[in-house]
Coordinates of C-alpha atoms (C1' of nucleotides) in Angstrom, one line a residue:
Chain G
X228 CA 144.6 392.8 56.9
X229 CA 140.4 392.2 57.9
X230 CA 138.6 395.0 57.8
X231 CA 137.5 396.8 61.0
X232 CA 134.1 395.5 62.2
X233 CA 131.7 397.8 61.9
X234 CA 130.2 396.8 65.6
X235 CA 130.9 400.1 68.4
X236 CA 134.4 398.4 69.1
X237 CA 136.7 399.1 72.7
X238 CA 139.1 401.6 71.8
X239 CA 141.5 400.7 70.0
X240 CA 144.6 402.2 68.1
X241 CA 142.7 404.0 65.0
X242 CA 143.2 401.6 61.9
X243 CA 144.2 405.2 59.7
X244 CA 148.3 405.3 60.0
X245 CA 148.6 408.3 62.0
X246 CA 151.7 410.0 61.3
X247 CA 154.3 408.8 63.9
X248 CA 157.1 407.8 62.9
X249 CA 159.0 407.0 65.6
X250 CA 159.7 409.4 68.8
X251 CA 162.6 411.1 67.8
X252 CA 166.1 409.6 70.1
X253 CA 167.0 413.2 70.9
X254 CA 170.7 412.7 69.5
X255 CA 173.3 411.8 72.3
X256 CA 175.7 414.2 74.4
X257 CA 178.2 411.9 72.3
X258 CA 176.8 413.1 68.6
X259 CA 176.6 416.4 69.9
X260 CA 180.3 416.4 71.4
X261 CA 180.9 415.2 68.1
X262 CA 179.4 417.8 65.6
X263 CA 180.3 420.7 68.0
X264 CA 183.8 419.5 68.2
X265 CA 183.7 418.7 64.2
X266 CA 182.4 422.5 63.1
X267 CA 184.9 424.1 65.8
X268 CA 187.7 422.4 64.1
X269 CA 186.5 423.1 60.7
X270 CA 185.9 426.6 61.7
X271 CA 189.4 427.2 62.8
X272 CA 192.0 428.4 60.4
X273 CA 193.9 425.8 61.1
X274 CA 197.0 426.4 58.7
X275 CA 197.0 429.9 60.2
X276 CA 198.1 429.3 63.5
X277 CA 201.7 428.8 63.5
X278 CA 202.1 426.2 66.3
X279 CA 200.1 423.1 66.5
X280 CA 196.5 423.4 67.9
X281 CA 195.5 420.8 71.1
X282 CA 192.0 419.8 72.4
X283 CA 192.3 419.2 76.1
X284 CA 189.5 416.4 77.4
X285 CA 188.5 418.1 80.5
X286 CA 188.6 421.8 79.6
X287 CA 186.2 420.0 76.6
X288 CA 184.0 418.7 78.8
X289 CA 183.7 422.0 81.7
X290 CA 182.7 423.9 78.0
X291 CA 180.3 421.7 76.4
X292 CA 178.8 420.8 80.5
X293 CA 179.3 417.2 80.0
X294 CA 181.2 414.2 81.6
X295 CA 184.7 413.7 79.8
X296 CA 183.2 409.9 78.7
X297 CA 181.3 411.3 75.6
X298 CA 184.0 414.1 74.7
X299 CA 185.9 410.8 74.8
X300 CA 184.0 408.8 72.2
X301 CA 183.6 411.9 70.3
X302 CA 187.2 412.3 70.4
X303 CA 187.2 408.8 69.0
X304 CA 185.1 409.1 66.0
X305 CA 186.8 412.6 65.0
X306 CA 190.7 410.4 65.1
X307 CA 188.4 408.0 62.5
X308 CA 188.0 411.1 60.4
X309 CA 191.5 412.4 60.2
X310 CA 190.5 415.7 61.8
X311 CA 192.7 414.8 64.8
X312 CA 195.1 412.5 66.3
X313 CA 195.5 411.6 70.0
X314 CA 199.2 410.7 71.8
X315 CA 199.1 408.9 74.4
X316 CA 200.2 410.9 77.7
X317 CA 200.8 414.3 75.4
X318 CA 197.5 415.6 74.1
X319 CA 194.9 415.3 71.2
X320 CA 196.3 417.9 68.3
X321 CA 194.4 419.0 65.2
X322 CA 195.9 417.3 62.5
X323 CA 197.5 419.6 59.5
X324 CA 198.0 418.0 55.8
X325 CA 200.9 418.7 54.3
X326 CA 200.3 420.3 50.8
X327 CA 200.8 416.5 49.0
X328 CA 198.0 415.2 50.8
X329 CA 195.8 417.9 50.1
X330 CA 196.4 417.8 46.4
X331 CA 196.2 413.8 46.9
X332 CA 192.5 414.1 48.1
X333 CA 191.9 417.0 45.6
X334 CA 192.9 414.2 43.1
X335 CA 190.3 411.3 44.6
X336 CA 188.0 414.2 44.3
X337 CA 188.2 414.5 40.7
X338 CA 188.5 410.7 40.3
X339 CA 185.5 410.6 42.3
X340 CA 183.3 413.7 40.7
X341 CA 184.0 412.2 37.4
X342 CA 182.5 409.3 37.9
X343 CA 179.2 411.4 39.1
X344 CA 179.3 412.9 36.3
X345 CA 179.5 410.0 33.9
X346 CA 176.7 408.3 35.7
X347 CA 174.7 411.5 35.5
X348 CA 174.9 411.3 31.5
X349 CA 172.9 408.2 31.8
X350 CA 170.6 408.2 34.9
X351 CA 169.7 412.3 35.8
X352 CA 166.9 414.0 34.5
X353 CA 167.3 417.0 32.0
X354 CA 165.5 419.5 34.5
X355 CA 167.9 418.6 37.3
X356 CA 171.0 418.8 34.7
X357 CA 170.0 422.4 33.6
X358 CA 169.4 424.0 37.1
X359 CA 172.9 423.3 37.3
X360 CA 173.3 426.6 36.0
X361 CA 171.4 428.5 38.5
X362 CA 174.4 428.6 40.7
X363 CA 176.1 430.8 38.8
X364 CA 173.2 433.0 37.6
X365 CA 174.4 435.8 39.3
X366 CA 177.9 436.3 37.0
X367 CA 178.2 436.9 33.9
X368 CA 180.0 439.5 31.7
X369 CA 178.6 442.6 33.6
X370 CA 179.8 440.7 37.3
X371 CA 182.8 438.6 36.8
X372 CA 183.6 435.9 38.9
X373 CA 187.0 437.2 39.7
X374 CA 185.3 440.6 41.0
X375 CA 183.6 438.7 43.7
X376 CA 185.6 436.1 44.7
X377 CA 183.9 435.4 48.2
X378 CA 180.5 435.0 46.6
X379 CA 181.5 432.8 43.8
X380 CA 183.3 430.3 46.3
X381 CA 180.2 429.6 48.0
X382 CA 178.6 428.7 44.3
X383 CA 181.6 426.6 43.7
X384 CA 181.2 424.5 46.3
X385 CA 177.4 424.3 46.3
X386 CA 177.4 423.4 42.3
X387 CA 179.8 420.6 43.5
X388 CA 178.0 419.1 45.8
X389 CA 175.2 419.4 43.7
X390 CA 176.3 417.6 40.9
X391 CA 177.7 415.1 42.9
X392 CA 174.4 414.6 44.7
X393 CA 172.6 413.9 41.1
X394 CA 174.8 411.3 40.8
X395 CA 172.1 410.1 43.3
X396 CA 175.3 407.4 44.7
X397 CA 175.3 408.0 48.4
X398 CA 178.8 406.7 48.4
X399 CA 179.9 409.1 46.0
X400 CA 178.3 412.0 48.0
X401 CA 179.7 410.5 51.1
X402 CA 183.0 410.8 50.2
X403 CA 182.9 413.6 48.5
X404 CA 181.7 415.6 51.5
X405 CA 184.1 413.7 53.5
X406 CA 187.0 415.2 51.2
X407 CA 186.0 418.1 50.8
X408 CA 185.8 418.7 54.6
X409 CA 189.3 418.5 54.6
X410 CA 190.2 420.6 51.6
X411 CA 187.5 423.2 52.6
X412 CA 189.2 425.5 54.9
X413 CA 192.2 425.3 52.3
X414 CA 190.2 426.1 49.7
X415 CA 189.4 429.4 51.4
X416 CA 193.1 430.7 50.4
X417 CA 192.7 429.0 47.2
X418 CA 190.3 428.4 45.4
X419 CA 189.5 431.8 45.6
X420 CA 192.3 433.0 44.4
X421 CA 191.3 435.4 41.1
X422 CA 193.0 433.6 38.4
X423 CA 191.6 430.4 38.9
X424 CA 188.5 432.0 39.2
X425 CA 188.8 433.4 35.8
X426 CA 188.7 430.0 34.1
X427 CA 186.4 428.3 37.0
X428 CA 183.3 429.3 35.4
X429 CA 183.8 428.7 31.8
X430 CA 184.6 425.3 32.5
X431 CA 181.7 424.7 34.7
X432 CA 179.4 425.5 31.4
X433 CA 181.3 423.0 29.7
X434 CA 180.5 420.1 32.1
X435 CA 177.1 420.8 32.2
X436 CA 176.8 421.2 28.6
X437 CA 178.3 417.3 27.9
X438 CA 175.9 416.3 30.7
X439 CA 172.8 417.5 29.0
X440 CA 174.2 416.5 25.6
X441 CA 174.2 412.8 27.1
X442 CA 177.9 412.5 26.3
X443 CA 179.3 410.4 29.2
X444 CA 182.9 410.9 27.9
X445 CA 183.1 413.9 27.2
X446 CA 181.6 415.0 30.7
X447 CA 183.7 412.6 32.9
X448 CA 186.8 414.7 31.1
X449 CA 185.8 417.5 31.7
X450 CA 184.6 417.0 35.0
X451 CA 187.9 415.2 35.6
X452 CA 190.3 417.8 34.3
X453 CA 188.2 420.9 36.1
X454 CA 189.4 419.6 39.6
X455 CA 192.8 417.7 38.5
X456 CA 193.2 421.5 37.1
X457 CA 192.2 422.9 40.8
X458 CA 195.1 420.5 42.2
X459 CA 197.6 421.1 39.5
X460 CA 197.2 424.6 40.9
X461 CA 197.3 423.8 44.2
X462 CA 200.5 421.5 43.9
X463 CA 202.0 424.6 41.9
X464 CA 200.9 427.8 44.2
X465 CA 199.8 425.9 47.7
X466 CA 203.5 426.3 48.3
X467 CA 203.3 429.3 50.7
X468 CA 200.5 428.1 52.8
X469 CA 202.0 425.2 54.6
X470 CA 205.5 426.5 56.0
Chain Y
X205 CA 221.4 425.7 64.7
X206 CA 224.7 426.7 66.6
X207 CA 227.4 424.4 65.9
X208 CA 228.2 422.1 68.9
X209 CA 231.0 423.3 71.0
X210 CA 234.3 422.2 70.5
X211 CA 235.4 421.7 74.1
X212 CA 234.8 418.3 75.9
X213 CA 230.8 418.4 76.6
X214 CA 229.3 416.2 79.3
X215 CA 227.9 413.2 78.1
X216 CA 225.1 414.4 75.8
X217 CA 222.3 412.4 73.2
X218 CA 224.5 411.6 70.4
X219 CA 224.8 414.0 67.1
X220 CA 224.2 411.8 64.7
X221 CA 220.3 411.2 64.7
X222 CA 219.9 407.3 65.6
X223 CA 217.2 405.3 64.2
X224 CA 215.4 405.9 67.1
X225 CA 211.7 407.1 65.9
X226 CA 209.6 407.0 69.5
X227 CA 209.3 404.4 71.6
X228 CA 205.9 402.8 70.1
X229 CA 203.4 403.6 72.7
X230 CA 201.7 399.8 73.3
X231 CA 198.5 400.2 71.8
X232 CA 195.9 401.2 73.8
X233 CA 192.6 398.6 74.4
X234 CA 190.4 401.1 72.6
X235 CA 192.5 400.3 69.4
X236 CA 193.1 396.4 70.2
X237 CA 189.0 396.1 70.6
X238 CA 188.5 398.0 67.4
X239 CA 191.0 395.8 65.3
X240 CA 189.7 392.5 67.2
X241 CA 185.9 394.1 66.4
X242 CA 187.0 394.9 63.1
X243 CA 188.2 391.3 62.1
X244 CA 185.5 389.7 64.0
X245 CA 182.8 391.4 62.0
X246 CA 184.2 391.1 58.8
X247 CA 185.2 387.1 59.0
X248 CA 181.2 386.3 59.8
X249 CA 179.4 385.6 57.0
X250 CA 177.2 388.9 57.9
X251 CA 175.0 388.1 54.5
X252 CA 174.6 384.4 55.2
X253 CA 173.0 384.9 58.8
X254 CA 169.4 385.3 58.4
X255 CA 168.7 387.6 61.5
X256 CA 170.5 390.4 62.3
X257 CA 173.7 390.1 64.5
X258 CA 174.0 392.3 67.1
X259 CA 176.5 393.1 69.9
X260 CA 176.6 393.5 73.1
X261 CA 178.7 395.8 75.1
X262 CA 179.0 393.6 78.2
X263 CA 179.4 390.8 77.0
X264 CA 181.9 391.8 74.6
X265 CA 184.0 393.0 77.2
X266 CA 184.0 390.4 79.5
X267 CA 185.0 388.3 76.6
X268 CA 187.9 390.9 75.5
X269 CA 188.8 391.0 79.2
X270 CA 188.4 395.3 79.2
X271 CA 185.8 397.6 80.9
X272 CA 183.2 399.0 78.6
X273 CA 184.7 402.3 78.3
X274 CA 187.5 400.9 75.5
X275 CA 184.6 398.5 74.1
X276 CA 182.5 401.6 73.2
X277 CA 184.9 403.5 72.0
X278 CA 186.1 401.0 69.6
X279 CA 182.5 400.6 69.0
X280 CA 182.2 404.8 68.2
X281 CA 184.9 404.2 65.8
X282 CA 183.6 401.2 64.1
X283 CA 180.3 403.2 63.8
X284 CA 182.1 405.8 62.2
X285 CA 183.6 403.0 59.6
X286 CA 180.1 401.8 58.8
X287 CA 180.4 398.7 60.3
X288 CA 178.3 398.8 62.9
X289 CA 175.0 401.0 63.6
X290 CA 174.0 401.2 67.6
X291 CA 170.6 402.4 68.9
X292 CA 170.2 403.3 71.6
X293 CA 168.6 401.3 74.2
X294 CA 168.2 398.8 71.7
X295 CA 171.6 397.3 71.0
X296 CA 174.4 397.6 68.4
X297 CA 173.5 396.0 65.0
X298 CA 176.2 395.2 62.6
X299 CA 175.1 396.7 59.2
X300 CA 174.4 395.0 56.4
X301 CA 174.5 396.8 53.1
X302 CA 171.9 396.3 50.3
X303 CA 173.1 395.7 47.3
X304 CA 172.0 398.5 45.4
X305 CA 174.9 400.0 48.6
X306 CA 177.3 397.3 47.3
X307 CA 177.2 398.1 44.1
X308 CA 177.0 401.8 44.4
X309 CA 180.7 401.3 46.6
X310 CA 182.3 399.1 43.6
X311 CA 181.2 401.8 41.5
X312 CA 183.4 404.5 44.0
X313 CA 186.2 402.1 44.1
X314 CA 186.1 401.7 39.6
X315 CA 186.7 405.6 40.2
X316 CA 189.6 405.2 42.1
X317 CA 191.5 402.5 40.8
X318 CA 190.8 404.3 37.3
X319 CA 192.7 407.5 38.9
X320 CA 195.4 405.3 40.1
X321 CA 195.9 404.0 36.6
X322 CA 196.1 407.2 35.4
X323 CA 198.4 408.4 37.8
X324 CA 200.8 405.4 37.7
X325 CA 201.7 405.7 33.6
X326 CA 203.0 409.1 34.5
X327 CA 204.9 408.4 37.9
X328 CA 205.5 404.4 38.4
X329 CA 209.0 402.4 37.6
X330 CA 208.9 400.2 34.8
X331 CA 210.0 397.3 36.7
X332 CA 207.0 397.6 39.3
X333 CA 204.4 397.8 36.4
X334 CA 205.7 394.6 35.1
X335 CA 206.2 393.6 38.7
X336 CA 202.0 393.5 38.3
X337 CA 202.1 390.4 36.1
X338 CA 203.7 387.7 38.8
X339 CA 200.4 388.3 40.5
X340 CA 198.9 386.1 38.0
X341 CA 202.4 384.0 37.0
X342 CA 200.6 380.6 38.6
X343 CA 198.1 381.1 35.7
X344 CA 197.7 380.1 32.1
X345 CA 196.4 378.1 29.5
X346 CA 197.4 374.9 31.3
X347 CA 196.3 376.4 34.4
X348 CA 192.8 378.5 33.8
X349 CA 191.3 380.8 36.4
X350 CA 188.7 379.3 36.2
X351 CA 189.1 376.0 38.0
X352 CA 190.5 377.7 40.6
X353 CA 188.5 380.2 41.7
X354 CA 189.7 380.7 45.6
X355 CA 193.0 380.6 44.7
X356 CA 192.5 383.4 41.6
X357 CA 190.4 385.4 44.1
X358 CA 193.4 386.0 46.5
X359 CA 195.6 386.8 43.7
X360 CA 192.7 389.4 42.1
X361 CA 192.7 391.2 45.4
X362 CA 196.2 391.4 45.6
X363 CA 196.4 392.8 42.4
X364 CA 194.5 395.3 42.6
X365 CA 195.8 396.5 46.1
X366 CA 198.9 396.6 44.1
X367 CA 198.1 398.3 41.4
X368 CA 196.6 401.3 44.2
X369 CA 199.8 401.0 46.1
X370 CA 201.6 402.2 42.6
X371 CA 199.7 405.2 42.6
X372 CA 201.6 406.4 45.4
X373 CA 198.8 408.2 46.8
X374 CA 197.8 407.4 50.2
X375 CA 194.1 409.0 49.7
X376 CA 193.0 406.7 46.8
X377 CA 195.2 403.7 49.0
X378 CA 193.2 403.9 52.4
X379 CA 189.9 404.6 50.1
X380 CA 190.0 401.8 48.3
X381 CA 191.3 399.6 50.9
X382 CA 187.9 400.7 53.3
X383 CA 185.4 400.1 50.3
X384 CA 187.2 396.9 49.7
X385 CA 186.4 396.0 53.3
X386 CA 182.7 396.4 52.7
X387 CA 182.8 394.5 49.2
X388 CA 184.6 391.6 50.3
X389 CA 182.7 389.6 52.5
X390 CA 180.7 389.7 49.1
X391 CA 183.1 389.1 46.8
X392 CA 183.9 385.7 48.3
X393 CA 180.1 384.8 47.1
X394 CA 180.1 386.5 43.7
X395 CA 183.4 387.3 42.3
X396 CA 184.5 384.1 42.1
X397 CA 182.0 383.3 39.8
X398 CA 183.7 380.8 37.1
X399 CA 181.6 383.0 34.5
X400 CA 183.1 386.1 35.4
X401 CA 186.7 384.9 36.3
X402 CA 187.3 383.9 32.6
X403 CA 187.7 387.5 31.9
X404 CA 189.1 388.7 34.4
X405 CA 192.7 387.5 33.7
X406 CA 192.7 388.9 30.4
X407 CA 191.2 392.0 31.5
X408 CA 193.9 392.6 34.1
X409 CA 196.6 391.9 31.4
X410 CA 195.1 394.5 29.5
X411 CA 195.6 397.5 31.9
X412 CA 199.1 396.4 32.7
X413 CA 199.8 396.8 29.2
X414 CA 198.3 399.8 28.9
X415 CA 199.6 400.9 31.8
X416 CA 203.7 399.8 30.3
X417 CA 203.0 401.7 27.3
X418 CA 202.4 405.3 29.5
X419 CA 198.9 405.3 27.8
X420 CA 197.4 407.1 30.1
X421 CA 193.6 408.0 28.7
X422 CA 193.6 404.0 27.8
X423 CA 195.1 402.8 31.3
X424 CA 192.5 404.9 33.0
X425 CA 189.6 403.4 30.9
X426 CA 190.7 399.9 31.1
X427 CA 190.6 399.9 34.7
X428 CA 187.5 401.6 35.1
X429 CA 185.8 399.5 32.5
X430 CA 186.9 396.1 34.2
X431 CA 185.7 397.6 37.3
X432 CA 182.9 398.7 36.6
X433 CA 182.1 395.7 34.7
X434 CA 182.2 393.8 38.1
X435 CA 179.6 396.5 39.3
X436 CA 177.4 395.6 36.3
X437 CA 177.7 391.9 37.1
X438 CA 177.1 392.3 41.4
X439 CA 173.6 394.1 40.0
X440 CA 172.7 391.4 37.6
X441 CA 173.7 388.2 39.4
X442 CA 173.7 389.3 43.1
X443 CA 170.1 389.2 43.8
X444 CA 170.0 385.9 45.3
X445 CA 172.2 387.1 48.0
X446 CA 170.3 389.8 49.4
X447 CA 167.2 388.2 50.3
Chain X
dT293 C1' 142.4 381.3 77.0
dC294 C1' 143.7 385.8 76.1
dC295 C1' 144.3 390.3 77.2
dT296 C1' 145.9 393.9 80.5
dG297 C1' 149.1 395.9 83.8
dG298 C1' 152.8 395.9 86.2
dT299 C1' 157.4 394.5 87.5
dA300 C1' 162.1 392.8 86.7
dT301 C1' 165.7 392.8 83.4
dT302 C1' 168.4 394.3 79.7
dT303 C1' 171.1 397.8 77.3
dG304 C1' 173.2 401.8 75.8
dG305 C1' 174.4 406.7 77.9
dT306 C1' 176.8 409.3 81.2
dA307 C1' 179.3 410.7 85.4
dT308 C1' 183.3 409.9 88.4
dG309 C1' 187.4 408.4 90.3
dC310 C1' 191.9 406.5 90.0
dC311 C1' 196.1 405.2 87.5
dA312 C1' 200.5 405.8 85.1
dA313 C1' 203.3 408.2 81.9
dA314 C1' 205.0 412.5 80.6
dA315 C1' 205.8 417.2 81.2
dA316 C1' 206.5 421.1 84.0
dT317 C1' 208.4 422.9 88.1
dA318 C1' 211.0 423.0 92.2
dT319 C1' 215.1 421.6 94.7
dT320 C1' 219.6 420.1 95.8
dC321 C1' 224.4 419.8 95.2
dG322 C1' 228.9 420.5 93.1
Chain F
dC206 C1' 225.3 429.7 89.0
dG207 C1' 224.2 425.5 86.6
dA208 C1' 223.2 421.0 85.9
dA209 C1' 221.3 416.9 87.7
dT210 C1' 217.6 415.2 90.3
dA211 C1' 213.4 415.1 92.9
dT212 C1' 208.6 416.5 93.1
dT213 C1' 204.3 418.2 91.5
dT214 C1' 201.1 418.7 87.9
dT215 C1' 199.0 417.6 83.7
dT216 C1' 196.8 414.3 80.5
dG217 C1' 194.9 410.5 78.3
dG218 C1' 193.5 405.4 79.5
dC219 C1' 190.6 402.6 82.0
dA220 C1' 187.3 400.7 85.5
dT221 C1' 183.1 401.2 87.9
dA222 C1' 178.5 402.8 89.3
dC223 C1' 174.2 404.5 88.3
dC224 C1' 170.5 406.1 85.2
dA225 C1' 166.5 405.9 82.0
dA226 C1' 164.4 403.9 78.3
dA227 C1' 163.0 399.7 76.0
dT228 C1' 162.0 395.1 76.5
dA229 C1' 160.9 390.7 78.4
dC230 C1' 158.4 388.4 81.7
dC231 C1' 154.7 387.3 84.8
dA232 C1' 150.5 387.4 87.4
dG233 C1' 145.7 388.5 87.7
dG234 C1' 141.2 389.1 85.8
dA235 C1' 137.4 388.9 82.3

DNA sequence: TCCTGGTATTTGGTATGCCAAAAATATTCG
DNA sequence: CGAATATTTTTGGCATACCAAATACCAGGA
């Protein structure tokens, strides 16, 4: 690139990269549709309502104040996810998963998470491994786990996705989220549930211990049998929850 | 459920349930553009083009003989797949992944297939284990790999889609099957590889043996490992191909 | 010739309207 | 009264028209 002449030049765009990036494309009524849509359905007990839940297009689009068209192609890209499933002529329902399927994906979880965690053992950065722990900072032998069960689901999930994310494999984290979407609102009945909780945290130290100890083995065990353990249980006391 | 009466009913649907699931609602043009998108996509060489492809709404549904409305649906979906990126204003880009990407999704799929393995020496038949080896029955000392690299390639991805299939476990099934889409425009360039096809075959014997003797830690590894070995081989060798 | 504006065109985004199938409701007849 | 039937309503599928932003193209002037 020539240097600028120093002559008193027309005015031109100043050589010094001013910080645009690009204008922001405020995000379309169809991304919107979709991520309103996607954290109603998500917020919705879903396996608490007894009789199947339907979307309805038009009463969709008179609520969110836009033409059916992007509730449409929002519609669209949710039926990609799973989250629902549209019949022709009959209605769009919230899909439910049946108890297998839930401790199916809890299984591609683990498979997933323990692959994470073996790559971590080679690529991730002590510093990184250790503030691992700082999720669960809060409990210890004076505040069990089990005594706050609310509060230690919401470290569960964000040590998860943590470790997952120093993985630093976008597919990895992709699909994880994408799972755990599912399993999420299930997990609330779960995963919470006090005697898992018990044994939760211990085994949480162990993974991060065979991370920082470089052991990729040993970690992607562990890491493996923590959540095959979380769908054993499932598989064994989900039973209730899908009648 | 009340027993039927005894008395002479009017004609009524039969008691017995007939084989009769729904009538299969034709499917819509939204789902024929997305499969006919789909397929179109994935049989161009998108890595062998040196500009970008991109499509065009219009002119895609004049060719497909549908309004637009369909055409972007399918297109929302195919976005949601990873397939396809649009901007807005700008046009629809089909997306080509780097292959640091390509790598990072064999690496997801290694994960899976290893949880299949393990999986299948607890749950699978005998029979369909050994079923595994007639994959590769056209193949031998007198007949090496090797020298016929297309025809080995079809057989590799049928194996493995197999061996998945085993697991019973629809999750790790339509996982693997969706990362294999992105990987195997690729493949086609770099798995068949003469270097890398000589070990394969013995490779895939290995897990089926493992898998026959119910060993579950060493089924699990042996999958993962041959995997992942093809990861390790796409990072070395596959530079050429992302230029 | 080359740059500058301005204009026409292209392209995805959105709103509307109509259609047919299915379901819900009303009606008719034995 | 009850069941079969006709009618209305509901619902997703699709086509079409228009918009605004981004781009391509073109004419005019230094």
């Amino acid at each position: 690139m020539p240097a600028p002449k120093q002559t008193k030049a027309p005015p031109v765009m100043a050589d010094a990269d001013i910080a645009i990036v690009r204008i922001a494309p405020e995000t379309s009524f169809k991304n919107k549709a979709y991520e309103a849509l996607k954290e109603a359905i998500l917020k919705m007990d879903i396996y608490a309502t007894p009789e199947q839940v339907m979307l309805d297009e038009r009463a969709l689009s008179e609520r969110l104040g836009v033409s059916r068209t992007p509730i449409r192609e929002a519609i669209a890209m949710l039926e990609q996810d799973g989250f629902v499933k549209t019949v022709p002529r009959r209605g769009i329902v919230v899909v439910r998963r049946t108890k297998t399927e839930i401790v199916d994906m809890i299984r591609a979880w683990a498979a997933l998470e323990s692959m994470a965690a073996r790559l971590i053992t080679t690529t991730a950065r002590k510093k990184d491994i250790t503030a691992l722990r700082d999720f669960f900072k809060d409990f210890g032998k004076d505040r069990l786990p089990q005594d706050h069960v609310e509060e230690y689901s919401k470290a569960n999930i964000a040590f998860h996705q943590a470790l997952i994310s120093l993985s630093e494999s976008p597919v990895l984290v992709d699909l994880t989220n994408d799972l755990l979407l599912h399993v999420r609102g299930y997990r609330q009945l779960t995963i919470g549930r006090k005697d898992r909780t018990a044994t939760s945290l211990p085994e949480h130290l162990g993974i991060i211990e065979a991370l920082e100890a470089r052991d990729t083995e040993l970690a992607e065990k562990r890491a493996r049998d923590h959540t095959l353990g979380l769908a054993a249980y499932v598989e064994a006391h989900g039973q209730e929850l899908f009648t």
